[in-house]
Coordinates of C-alpha atoms in Angstrom, one line a residue:
Chain A
M1 CA 7.2 -24.8 -10.2
L2 CA 10.0 -24.7 -12.7
N3 CA 8.7 -22.3 -15.4
S4 CA 10.4 -19.9 -17.8
H5 CA 7.7 -17.4 -17.0
N6 CA 8.6 -17.2 -13.3
R7 CA 9.8 -13.8 -12.2
L8 CA 11.9 -13.3 -9.1
A9 CA 12.9 -10.2 -7.2
I10 CA 14.9 -10.3 -3.9
F11 CA 15.0 -7.4 -1.4
A12 CA 17.3 -7.6 1.6
G13 CA 18.0 -5.2 4.3
Q14 CA 18.2 -4.4 8.0
Q15 CA 16.8 -1.6 10.2
E16 CA 16.1 1.3 7.9
M17 CA 17.3 -0.1 4.6
C18 CA 15.9 -2.5 2.1
H19 CA 18.1 -3.0 -1.0
L20 CA 17.1 -4.8 -4.1
V21 CA 19.6 -7.6 -4.4
H22 CA 18.3 -9.5 -7.4
L23 CA 15.8 -8.7 -10.1
G24 CA 15.0 -11.4 -12.7
L25 CA 12.2 -10.2 -14.9
G26 CA 13.2 -12.1 -18.0
E27 CA 13.3 -8.9 -20.1
D28 CA 16.9 -8.9 -21.3
A29 CA 17.3 -10.4 -24.7
N30 CA 20.8 -11.6 -23.8
S31 CA 20.1 -12.9 -20.4
S32 CA 23.4 -13.9 -18.8
A33 CA 23.7 -16.9 -16.6
D34 CA 23.6 -14.6 -13.7
S35 CA 20.0 -13.4 -14.2
V36 CA 18.6 -16.9 -14.7
F37 CA 20.5 -18.7 -12.0
P38 CA 21.4 -16.0 -9.5
A39 CA 22.7 -18.3 -6.8
G40 CA 26.4 -17.7 -7.5
S41 CA 26.4 -13.9 -7.5
L42 CA 23.7 -13.7 -4.8
H43 CA 26.0 -14.9 -2.1
A44 CA 28.6 -12.3 -3.1
R45 CA 26.0 -9.5 -3.2
L46 CA 24.5 -10.5 0.2
S47 CA 28.0 -10.6 1.8
E48 CA 28.7 -7.2 0.4
L49 CA 25.4 -5.9 1.7
V50 CA 26.0 -7.2 5.2
A51 CA 29.5 -5.6 5.2
R52 CA 28.0 -2.3 4.1
C53 CA 25.3 -2.4 6.8
K54 CA 27.9 -3.2 9.5
Q55 CA 29.9 -0.2 8.3
A56 CA 26.9 2.0 8.3
A57 CA 26.0 0.9 11.9
V58 CA 29.5 1.8 13.1
T59 CA 29.5 5.2 11.6
A60 CA 25.9 6.1 12.3
P61 CA 26.0 6.8 16.0
A62 CA 28.6 9.5 15.4
A63 CA 26.5 11.1 12.6
D64 CA 23.0 11.4 14.2
A65 CA 23.5 11.5 17.9
G66 CA 20.1 13.1 18.5
A67 CA 18.1 10.7 16.4
A68 CA 15.2 8.7 17.8
A69 CA 15.7 5.1 18.9
P70 CA 15.9 2.6 16.0
S71 CA 12.5 1.2 15.3
G72 CA 13.5 -2.3 14.0
F73 CA 13.3 -3.6 10.5
A74 CA 11.3 -1.5 8.1
L75 CA 8.9 -4.3 7.1
S76 CA 6.3 -1.9 5.9
G77 CA 8.8 -0.3 3.5
G78 CA 9.9 -3.6 2.1
L79 CA 6.3 -4.7 1.6
S80 CA 5.3 -1.5 -0.1
R81 CA 8.2 -1.7 -2.6
A82 CA 7.3 -5.3 -3.3
L83 CA 3.7 -4.5 -3.9
C84 CA 4.5 -1.6 -6.2
L85 CA 6.7 -3.9 -8.2
L86 CA 3.9 -6.6 -8.3
H87 CA 1.4 -4.0 -9.4
R88 CA 3.5 -3.1 -12.3
L89 CA 4.1 -6.7 -13.3
Q90 CA 0.5 -7.6 -13.1
H91 CA -0.4 -5.1 -15.7
Q92 CA 2.3 -6.2 -18.2
R93 CA 1.6 -8.4 -21.0
G94 CA 3.4 -11.6 -21.7
G95 CA 3.3 -15.2 -20.4
R96 CA 1.8 -15.5 -16.9
P97 CA 3.3 -17.9 -14.3
R98 CA 0.8 -20.3 -12.7
G99 CA -0.9 -19.3 -9.5
R100 CA -1.1 -16.0 -7.7
P101 CA 1.8 -13.6 -7.1
R102 CA 3.3 -14.1 -3.7
V103 CA 5.7 -12.3 -1.3
L104 CA 7.8 -14.4 1.0
C105 CA 9.1 -12.6 4.1
V106 CA 12.1 -14.1 5.9
L107 CA 12.4 -12.1 9.1
G108 CA 14.8 -12.2 12.0
S109 CA 13.5 -9.2 14.0
I110 CA 10.4 -8.7 16.2
D111 CA 7.5 -6.5 15.3
A112 CA 7.9 -2.7 15.6
P113 CA 4.7 -1.3 17.0
M114 CA 5.2 2.0 15.1
Q115 CA 4.6 0.1 11.9
Y116 CA 1.2 -1.2 12.7
I117 CA -0.8 1.1 10.4
P118 CA 1.5 0.9 7.3
V119 CA 1.7 -2.9 7.6
M120 CA -2.1 -3.2 7.8
N121 CA -2.4 -0.9 4.7
A122 CA 0.0 -3.1 2.8
I123 CA -2.0 -6.2 3.9
F124 CA -5.3 -4.8 2.7
S125 CA -3.9 -3.8 -0.7
A126 CA -2.3 -7.2 -1.0
Q127 CA -5.8 -8.7 -0.4
R128 CA -7.3 -6.5 -3.1
A129 CA -4.6 -7.4 -5.6
E130 CA -4.9 -11.1 -4.7
V131 CA -1.3 -11.3 -3.6
V132 CA -0.4 -14.0 -1.1
L133 CA 1.8 -13.0 1.8
D134 CA 3.9 -15.8 3.3
A135 CA 6.2 -15.5 6.3
V136 CA 9.1 -17.5 7.9
V137 CA 10.1 -15.9 11.2
L138 CA 13.4 -16.7 12.9
A139 CA 12.9 -14.4 15.8
S140 CA 12.5 -15.3 19.5
E141 CA 8.7 -14.6 19.4
D142 CA 5.9 -14.8 17.0
S143 CA 5.3 -11.8 14.7
S144 CA 1.6 -10.9 15.1
F145 CA 1.8 -8.6 12.0
L146 CA 2.9 -11.5 9.8
Q147 CA 0.4 -13.9 11.4
Q148 CA -2.4 -11.6 10.5
A149 CA -0.9 -11.0 7.0
A150 CA -0.8 -14.8 6.3
H151 CA -4.3 -15.3 7.7
L152 CA -5.9 -12.5 5.7
T153 CA -4.3 -13.2 2.4
G154 CA -4.3 -17.0 2.6
G155 CA -0.6 -17.4 3.0
L156 CA 1.6 -19.6 5.2
Y157 CA 3.3 -18.6 8.4
F158 CA 6.1 -20.6 9.9
R159 CA 8.4 -20.1 12.9
P160 CA 10.9 -23.0 12.5
A161 CA 12.6 -24.3 15.6
G162 CA 16.0 -23.2 14.6
A163 CA 17.9 -21.8 11.7
A164 CA 18.8 -25.3 10.6
A165 CA 15.1 -26.0 9.9
L166 CA 14.9 -23.1 7.5
L167 CA 16.0 -24.9 4.4
G168 CA 13.6 -27.7 5.0
V169 CA 10.7 -25.3 5.4
L170 CA 11.7 -23.4 2.3
L171 CA 12.1 -26.4 0.1
N172 CA 8.9 -28.1 1.3
Y173 CA 6.4 -25.3 1.1
F174 CA 7.7 -22.4 -0.8
V175 CA 9.2 -23.8 -4.0
C176 CA 5.8 -24.6 -5.5
D177 CA 3.2 -22.1 -6.6
T178 CA 0.0 -21.3 -4.8
A179 CA -2.1 -23.6 -7.1
T180 CA 0.1 -26.6 -6.2
R181 CA 0.1 -25.7 -2.5
Q182 CA -3.3 -27.2 -2.0
Q183 CA -2.0 -30.6 -2.7
L184 CA 0.5 -30.3 0.1
D185 CA -0.3 -31.4 3.6
V186 CA 0.4 -28.2 5.6
T187 CA -0.2 -28.0 9.3
Q188 CA -0.9 -24.5 10.4
E189 CA -1.6 -23.4 14.0
L190 CA -5.0 -21.8 14.5
G191 CA -3.8 -19.1 16.8
V192 CA -3.7 -15.7 15.3
D193 CA -3.2 -12.6 17.5
F194 CA -5.8 -10.1 16.4
R195 CA -5.1 -7.6 19.2
A196 CA -4.6 -4.0 18.3
S197 CA -2.1 -1.4 19.5
C198 CA -3.3 1.8 21.1
F199 CA -2.6 5.1 19.3
C200 CA -1.1 6.9 22.3
H201 CA 1.6 4.5 23.5
K202 CA 1.6 1.7 20.9
F203 CA 1.0 -0.9 23.6
V204 CA -0.8 -4.1 22.5
I205 CA -4.2 -4.1 24.3
E206 CA -7.0 -6.5 24.8
T207 CA -9.7 -4.0 25.6
G208 CA -9.6 -0.4 24.7
Y209 CA -11.6 2.8 24.0
V210 CA -12.6 3.6 20.5
C211 CA -13.5 7.1 19.2
S212 CA -16.9 6.8 17.5
V213 CA -15.9 9.3 14.9
C214 CA -12.5 8.3 13.6
L215 CA -12.2 4.8 15.1
S216 CA -8.8 5.4 16.7
I217 CA -8.0 3.2 19.7
F218 CA -6.9 4.4 23.1
C219 CA -5.9 2.5 26.2
Q220 CA -7.2 5.2 28.7
P221 CA -10.3 7.3 28.5
S222 CA -9.7 11.0 27.9
R223 CA -11.6 14.2 27.3
A224 CA -11.0 14.5 23.6
C225 CA -9.7 12.4 20.7
S226 CA -6.1 13.2 19.8
T227 CA -6.5 12.2 16.2
C228 CA -9.7 14.0 15.1
G229 CA -10.1 16.5 17.9
T230 CA -13.7 15.6 18.9
A231 CA -14.6 16.3 22.4
F232 CA -16.4 13.4 24.1
T233 CA -19.6 13.5 26.0
G234 CA -19.1 10.3 27.8
V235 CA -17.9 6.7 27.8
A236 CA -20.3 4.0 26.5
G237 CA -20.7 0.4 25.8
G238 CA -20.8 -3.1 27.2
T239 CA -22.3 -2.8 30.6
G240 CA -25.4 -5.0 30.2
G241 CA -26.0 -7.9 27.8
G242 CA -28.2 -7.5 24.7
S243 CA -28.8 -3.8 24.8
S244 CA -28.1 -1.8 21.7
A245 CA -27.9 -3.5 18.5
R246 CA -30.4 -6.3 18.7
G247 CA -33.5 -5.6 16.5
G248 CA -36.9 -5.6 18.2
S249 CA -38.6 -9.0 18.1
Chain B
M1 CA -18.0 6.8 12.1
I2 CA -20.3 4.0 13.1
R3 CA -23.4 3.6 10.9
Y4 CA -26.6 1.6 11.5
L5 CA -28.4 1.2 8.2
L6 CA -31.7 -0.4 7.4
L7 CA -32.1 -1.4 3.7
V8 CA -35.7 -1.7 2.5
V9 CA -36.3 -3.3 -0.9
D10 CA -39.6 -2.7 -2.7
M11 CA -41.3 -6.0 -3.7
S12 CA -44.6 -4.5 -4.9
R13 CA -46.0 -5.5 -8.2
A14 CA -44.1 -2.7 -9.9
A15 CA -40.9 -4.6 -9.2
S16 CA -41.8 -7.3 -11.7
A17 CA -41.6 -4.8 -14.6
Q18 CA -39.1 -5.6 -17.2
D19 CA -37.5 -2.4 -18.1
L20 CA -34.3 -3.6 -16.3
R21 CA -33.1 -7.0 -17.4
P22 CA -34.3 -9.6 -16.5
N23 CA -36.8 -7.8 -14.3
R24 CA -36.4 -4.9 -11.8
L25 CA -36.3 -7.1 -8.8
A26 CA -33.6 -9.4 -10.0
C27 CA -31.5 -6.5 -11.0
I28 CA -32.0 -4.7 -7.8
L29 CA -31.2 -7.7 -5.7
G30 CA -27.9 -8.3 -7.5
L31 CA -26.9 -4.7 -7.0
C32 CA -27.9 -4.8 -3.3
R33 CA -25.6 -7.8 -2.8
S34 CA -22.6 -5.8 -4.1
F35 CA -23.8 -2.8 -2.1
I36 CA -23.7 -4.8 1.1
R37 CA -20.2 -6.0 0.5
E38 CA -19.0 -2.5 -0.4
F39 CA -20.8 -1.1 2.7
F40 CA -18.9 -3.4 5.1
D41 CA -15.7 -2.8 3.3
Q42 CA -15.9 1.0 3.7
N43 CA -17.6 1.0 7.1
P44 CA -16.0 -1.3 9.6
L45 CA -18.0 -1.7 12.8
S46 CA -21.3 -0.6 11.1
Q47 CA -24.4 -2.8 11.1
L48 CA -26.9 -3.4 8.4
G49 CA -30.4 -5.0 8.3
I50 CA -32.8 -5.8 5.5
A51 CA -36.6 -5.5 5.1
I52 CA -39.0 -5.9 2.2
M53 CA -42.2 -4.1 1.3
R54 CA -44.9 -6.3 -0.2
N55 CA -48.7 -6.4 -0.2
G56 CA -48.9 -3.2 1.8
L57 CA -46.9 -4.6 4.7
V58 CA -43.2 -4.6 5.6
E59 CA -41.4 -7.7 6.6
K60 CA -38.1 -7.8 8.4
L61 CA -35.7 -10.2 6.6
T62 CA -32.6 -9.9 8.8
D63 CA -31.7 -8.2 12.1
L64 CA -29.1 -5.5 12.3
S65 CA -25.7 -7.3 12.3
G66 CA -22.1 -6.8 11.4
S67 CA -21.3 -9.6 9.1
P68 CA -22.1 -9.5 5.4
E69 CA -22.4 -13.2 4.5
A70 CA -25.6 -13.9 6.2
Q71 CA -27.3 -10.8 4.8
V72 CA -26.1 -11.5 1.2
A73 CA -27.4 -15.1 1.4
K74 CA -30.9 -13.9 2.2
L75 CA -31.1 -11.7 -0.8
D76 CA -31.8 -14.5 -3.2
A77 CA -34.8 -14.0 -5.5
G78 CA -35.7 -17.7 -5.4
K79 CA -36.2 -17.7 -1.6
L80 CA -37.9 -14.4 -1.4
G81 CA -40.9 -15.2 -3.6
S82 CA -42.5 -13.1 -6.2
P83 CA -43.4 -9.4 -6.0
A84 CA -47.1 -8.6 -5.3
G85 CA -49.3 -5.9 -4.0
D86 CA -48.5 -2.3 -3.1
A87 CA -45.6 -0.6 -1.4
S88 CA -46.2 1.2 1.9
L89 CA -43.6 3.8 2.8
Q90 CA -45.3 4.6 6.1
N91 CA -44.8 1.0 7.4
A92 CA -41.2 1.1 6.3
L93 CA -40.6 4.4 8.2
D94 CA -42.4 3.0 11.3
L95 CA -40.3 -0.2 11.2
S96 CA -37.1 1.9 11.0
V97 CA -38.1 4.0 14.0
S98 CA -38.8 0.9 16.1
L99 CA -35.6 -0.8 15.1
L100 CA -33.2 2.2 15.2
R101 CA -34.7 4.1 18.1
S102 CA -32.9 2.0 20.8
L103 CA -29.5 2.2 19.4
P104 CA -26.6 4.0 21.1
P105 CA -26.5 7.8 20.3
Y106 CA -23.0 7.8 18.9
G107 CA -24.1 5.8 15.8
H108 CA -25.6 7.4 12.7
R109 CA -29.0 6.0 11.9
E110 CA -30.0 5.6 8.3
L111 CA -32.7 4.2 6.2
L112 CA -32.2 3.4 2.5
V113 CA -35.3 2.5 0.4
V114 CA -35.0 1.1 -3.1
F115 CA -38.3 2.2 -4.5
S116 CA -39.8 0.8 -7.8
A117 CA -43.4 1.8 -7.4
L118 CA -45.0 5.1 -8.3
A119 CA -47.2 5.5 -5.2
T120 CA -47.4 4.5 -1.6
C121 CA -50.4 2.9 0.0
D122 CA -50.5 3.8 3.7
P123 CA -52.7 3.2 6.7
G124 CA -52.3 6.8 7.9
N125 CA -50.5 10.0 7.0
V126 CA -47.0 9.2 5.8
L127 CA -45.7 12.6 6.6
D128 CA -46.3 12.1 10.3
S129 CA -44.1 9.0 10.1
A130 CA -41.5 11.2 8.4
K131 CA -41.7 13.6 11.3
A132 CA -41.1 10.8 13.7
C133 CA -38.0 9.7 11.8
K134 CA -36.7 13.2 12.0
A135 CA -37.3 13.4 15.7
N136 CA -35.3 10.2 16.1
N137 CA -32.4 11.5 14.0
I138 CA -32.9 8.9 11.2
R139 CA -31.7 10.0 7.8
V140 CA -33.9 8.6 5.1
S141 CA -32.6 8.3 1.5
V142 CA -34.4 6.8 -1.4
V143 CA -33.1 5.4 -4.7
G144 CA -36.0 5.4 -7.2
V145 CA -36.2 3.2 -10.3
A146 CA -39.4 4.3 -12.0
A147 CA -39.9 8.1 -11.8
E148 CA -39.6 10.9 -9.3
V149 CA -42.3 10.6 -6.6
Y150 CA -43.3 13.8 -4.7
V151 CA -43.7 12.1 -1.3
C152 CA -40.2 10.6 -1.5
R153 CA -38.8 14.0 -2.3
R154 CA -40.6 15.5 0.8
I155 CA -39.5 12.7 3.1
T156 CA -35.8 12.8 2.1
E157 CA -35.7 16.6 2.3
E158 CA -37.2 16.7 5.7
T159 CA -34.8 14.1 7.2
G160 CA -31.7 15.3 5.4
G161 CA -31.2 12.4 3.0
T162 CA -30.8 12.2 -0.7
Y163 CA -33.2 11.1 -3.4
G164 CA -32.1 9.9 -6.9
V165 CA -33.9 8.3 -9.7
A166 CA -32.0 5.9 -11.9
L167 CA -32.0 6.2 -15.6
N168 CA -30.5 2.8 -16.4
E169 CA -28.8 -0.1 -14.7
T170 CA -25.3 1.6 -14.6
H171 CA -26.8 4.7 -13.1
L172 CA -28.7 2.6 -10.5
E173 CA -25.4 1.0 -9.5
Q174 CA -23.8 4.4 -9.2
L175 CA -26.6 5.8 -7.1
L176 CA -26.7 2.7 -4.8
L177 CA -22.9 2.5 -4.3
A178 CA -22.8 6.2 -3.5
H179 CA -24.5 5.4 -0.2
S180 CA -21.8 3.0 0.8
S181 CA -19.4 5.9 1.7
P182 CA -20.4 7.7 4.9
P183 CA -22.6 10.7 4.5
P184 CA -21.6 14.1 5.8
A185 CA -22.6 14.3 9.4
T186 CA -24.5 17.2 10.9
S187 CA -23.9 18.3 14.5
A188 CA -27.4 17.6 15.5
Q189 CA -27.2 13.9 14.5
A190 CA -24.6 12.0 16.5
K191 CA -22.7 12.8 19.7
A192 CA -19.2 11.5 19.8
E193 CA -18.4 9.1 22.5
L194 CA -15.6 6.8 23.6
V195 CA -16.8 3.3 23.2
R196 CA -15.4 0.4 25.1
M197 CA -14.4 -2.5 22.8
G198 CA -12.5 -5.7 23.1
F199 CA -10.0 -7.4 20.8
P200 CA -10.3 -11.2 21.3
Q201 CA -7.7 -13.7 20.4
R202 CA -8.4 -16.6 18.2
S203 CA -8.2 -19.9 20.2
T204 CA -5.2 -22.1 19.8
E205 CA -6.7 -25.5 20.5
E206 CA -6.0 -28.4 18.2
A207 CA -8.1 -28.8 15.1
S208 CA -9.8 -31.9 16.4
S209 CA -11.2 -30.4 19.5
A210 CA -14.5 -28.5 19.9
V211 CA -16.0 -26.2 22.4
F212 CA -19.6 -24.9 23.2
V213 CA -19.7 -21.5 21.6
G214 CA -22.1 -18.6 21.7
L215 CA -25.6 -18.1 22.9
E216 CA -26.9 -21.3 21.2
A217 CA -24.1 -23.3 22.6
R218 CA -23.0 -24.8 19.2
L219 CA -20.1 -27.2 19.2
L220 CA -17.4 -25.5 17.1
S221 CA -13.6 -25.7 16.8
G222 CA -12.4 -22.3 15.8
N223 CA -13.6 -19.5 18.1
Y224 CA -12.7 -16.3 19.9
T225 CA -12.5 -15.6 23.6
C226 CA -14.0 -12.4 25.1
P227 CA -11.1 -10.7 27.0
R228 CA -13.4 -9.5 29.8
C229 CA -15.6 -12.4 30.7
K230 CA -13.8 -15.3 28.8
A231 CA -16.9 -16.4 27.1
R232 CA -16.6 -17.9 23.6
V233 CA -18.0 -16.2 20.6
P234 CA -18.1 -17.8 17.1
E235 CA -17.2 -14.9 14.8
L236 CA -16.3 -11.3 14.7
P237 CA -17.6 -8.6 14.9
C238 CA -20.3 -9.2 17.5
E239 CA -21.4 -8.4 21.0
C240 CA -20.4 -10.8 23.8
H241 CA -23.6 -12.6 24.8
I242 CA -22.6 -12.6 28.5
C243 CA -21.1 -9.2 29.3
G244 CA -22.2 -7.2 26.3
L245 CA -18.8 -5.9 25.3
T246 CA -18.5 -5.1 21.6
L247 CA -15.8 -7.5 20.1
I248 CA -13.9 -6.7 16.9
S249 CA -10.7 -7.7 15.3
S250 CA -8.1 -5.1 14.6
P251 CA -8.2 -5.5 10.8
H252 CA -11.8 -4.3 10.9
L253 CA -10.7 -0.9 12.3
A254 CA -7.5 -0.7 10.4
R255 CA -9.3 -0.6 7.1
S256 CA -10.3 3.0 7.7
Y257 CA -7.0 4.3 9.2
H258 CA -5.6 5.5 5.9
H259 CA -8.1 8.3 6.1
L260 CA -6.5 9.5 9.3
F261 CA -2.9 9.4 8.1
P262 CA -3.0 10.2 4.4
V263 CA 0.0 10.0 2.1
P264 CA 1.4 13.5 1.0
P265 CA 0.9 14.1 -2.7
Y266 CA 3.8 13.7 -5.1
H267 CA 5.0 16.7 -7.2
E268 CA 6.3 16.7 -10.7
D269 CA 10.0 16.7 -10.7
S270 CA 12.1 19.6 -11.8
K271 CA 15.8 20.4 -12.0
E272 CA 15.7 22.5 -8.8
R273 CA 13.8 19.8 -6.9
A274 CA 16.2 17.1 -8.1
E275 CA 19.2 19.1 -6.9
E276 CA 17.7 19.8 -3.5
A277 CA 16.8 16.1 -3.2
A278 CA 20.3 15.0 -4.1
G279 CA 21.6 17.0 -1.2
V280 CA 19.1 15.3 1.2
L281 CA 19.5 11.8 -0.1
I282 CA 23.3 11.8 0.2
R283 CA 22.9 11.8 4.0
Q284 CA 20.5 8.9 4.1
P285 CA 21.3 5.2 4.1
A286 CA 22.0 4.4 0.4
M287 CA 19.2 2.7 -1.5
R288 CA 20.5 3.8 -4.9
D289 CA 21.8 2.3 -8.1
E290 CA 20.0 -0.9 -7.6
V291 CA 18.8 -1.2 -11.2
P292 CA 20.9 -0.5 -14.3
T293 CA 19.3 2.3 -16.3
S294 CA 20.2 4.4 -19.2
T295 CA 18.9 7.6 -17.8
G296 CA 20.4 7.1 -14.3
S297 CA 17.2 7.3 -12.3
Y298 CA 14.5 4.7 -11.6
C299 CA 11.2 4.7 -9.8
F300 CA 11.7 3.7 -6.1
G301 CA 8.5 1.7 -6.1
C302 CA 8.4 -0.4 -9.2
L303 CA 12.0 -0.1 -10.4
R304 CA 10.9 1.2 -13.8
E305 CA 13.3 3.5 -15.6
V306 CA 12.3 7.1 -15.5
S307 CA 13.8 10.0 -17.4
Q308 CA 15.7 12.9 -15.8
P309 CA 13.5 16.0 -15.1
G310 CA 13.3 18.4 -18.0
A311 CA 14.9 15.9 -20.5
A312 CA 13.5 16.0 -24.0
G313 CA 11.1 13.2 -24.9
Q314 CA 10.3 11.9 -21.4
L315 CA 9.6 8.2 -21.2
H316 CA 7.4 8.4 -18.2
L317 CA 6.3 11.3 -16.0
T318 CA 8.7 11.7 -13.1
L319 CA 7.3 12.5 -9.7
R320 CA 9.0 13.1 -6.4
C321 CA 7.7 12.8 -2.8
G322 CA 8.0 16.0 -0.9
R323 CA 8.8 14.3 2.4
C324 CA 11.3 11.5 1.5
K325 CA 12.5 13.0 -1.8
Q326 CA 12.4 9.7 -3.7
V327 CA 11.4 9.5 -7.3
F328 CA 8.3 7.7 -8.5
C329 CA 6.6 7.0 -11.8
F330 CA 3.0 7.9 -12.7
E331 CA 1.6 4.4 -12.2
C332 CA 3.1 4.1 -8.8
D333 CA 1.7 7.5 -7.8
A334 CA -1.8 6.3 -8.7
Y335 CA -1.3 3.0 -6.9
V336 CA 0.2 4.5 -3.8
H337 CA -2.5 7.2 -3.4
E338 CA -5.5 5.2 -4.3
Q339 CA -4.8 1.7 -3.0
L340 CA -1.7 1.2 -1.0
H341 CA -1.8 4.4 1.2
N342 CA 1.8 4.0 2.1
C343 CA 4.7 6.0 0.5
P344 CA 7.5 3.4 0.2
G345 CA 10.2 6.1 0.6
C346 CA 8.7 7.6 3.7
E347 CA 8.5 4.2 5.4
F348 CA 12.3 4.1 5.5
G349 CA 12.6 6.8 8.1
G350 CA 12.7 9.6 5.6
T351 CA 13.2 13.2 6.7

């Protein structure tokens, strides 16, 4: 838990921005009180960031009137930056903190379907690098992206009942490292939404049509695949039980 | 693409030779285990089965299935017994024809033989079986351990596969893992089709409850529900035992999506590019000056300091993305293009 080898970086942002708010890598020889205990200046920096975002939101509609609709928080961008930073730190020498590196996402927005593929890419490279992705979601509905992220990397996913419960969740589960986590009594729901979104409209679908060449998913059958351009001969699959893939016996 | 691969391991008496440590069979089984994991990693939705050749006969170890753990558990030298007898290539080819013949036409059918012997002992003409494989569009590849055998060369050439003979253990690993990435497809082989598939949800019952799941009606707690007929299946990927719908989870497919939407390459930075980028970045939401640096610029991914383009004595090579115009260092370039497959700058709604 409390360890001089612990390293902390905080990114915060909204919509299409994700600023680095704090970076404590323990590299400075003369580390000021600020870099070791950032709580004091953190509040000031976050308020400044919120004010800057408000100002940008006010001026933006005038600037790009023809731009596409906002796509929600850039979760994939934040995760990508965090993973690049973790990749650099993992290859550095020096004292190692206990447990695996982890990324905690505290989110207030709902999932943006446009980000399905980049978020899945980030989850798979976190799996390979043995990085744990945790999530605390304060939105009105569950985030299926972060549920999958926690499930695939072995992290924790919480949706506390209100903002008041946030501090309790953070102190109970996220202060300790991943090695100590096994000693805690964590209740996790089993339900994870593994449904995919179709490539054409980004709807979440339960059954769909998959191109056998490039594996892209569509909600409606069509003559040709829009991703790889293959023309289809027909639609197959799933009419009778036990047809194709069972071996002869 | 969707591949159906039958892996045949040679357990004839030649496999007990000790030119690979501790003996050929133990070495081959270890490498086959890592091959199976890599195969399922690179080929979501594909299916693999295992068979062994011993005493002139071929025995099927596992059926074609989509989950690696059961297959890997079977490849244990202690459980398989000791190698004996001769290897029979014709029986292996005939088994592959009978197993792979009834598969859907959009899948690529393959046979991979790990061959330690120097001869094949067959009941008939092995080249007729090779013709049958070719007629059924099965691509036969062989990885040899001893020396090049003419009949293997003939069979692989006729069916369009590859044949390699390993010089040492490292080379054997290389040859075997080369088969985990999909082979180039010829137009004669597989017709593209739209396959109907389902994406089940994991059940949300309490941990203490249990349900009858699957064909054998085992009592299990965690399970998935088929979206079409609402039957319960124990694990993914699989086929629903009631309605036959192929059931997969979206992470299985998403593993291969980075091939469809690759990251644009980064170019080495220069003064002109830097000036052009400065003009573009001014208009974007500011994510600049987050880290104090002596040179004034830092890598957008890992926040490492990078030197200005063209400066004398560069600390690290500076690269810039052509699309979002952000600066990256060399290590982040390698990481983004080989593992992450997302450019952090382009994710923020770059131009």
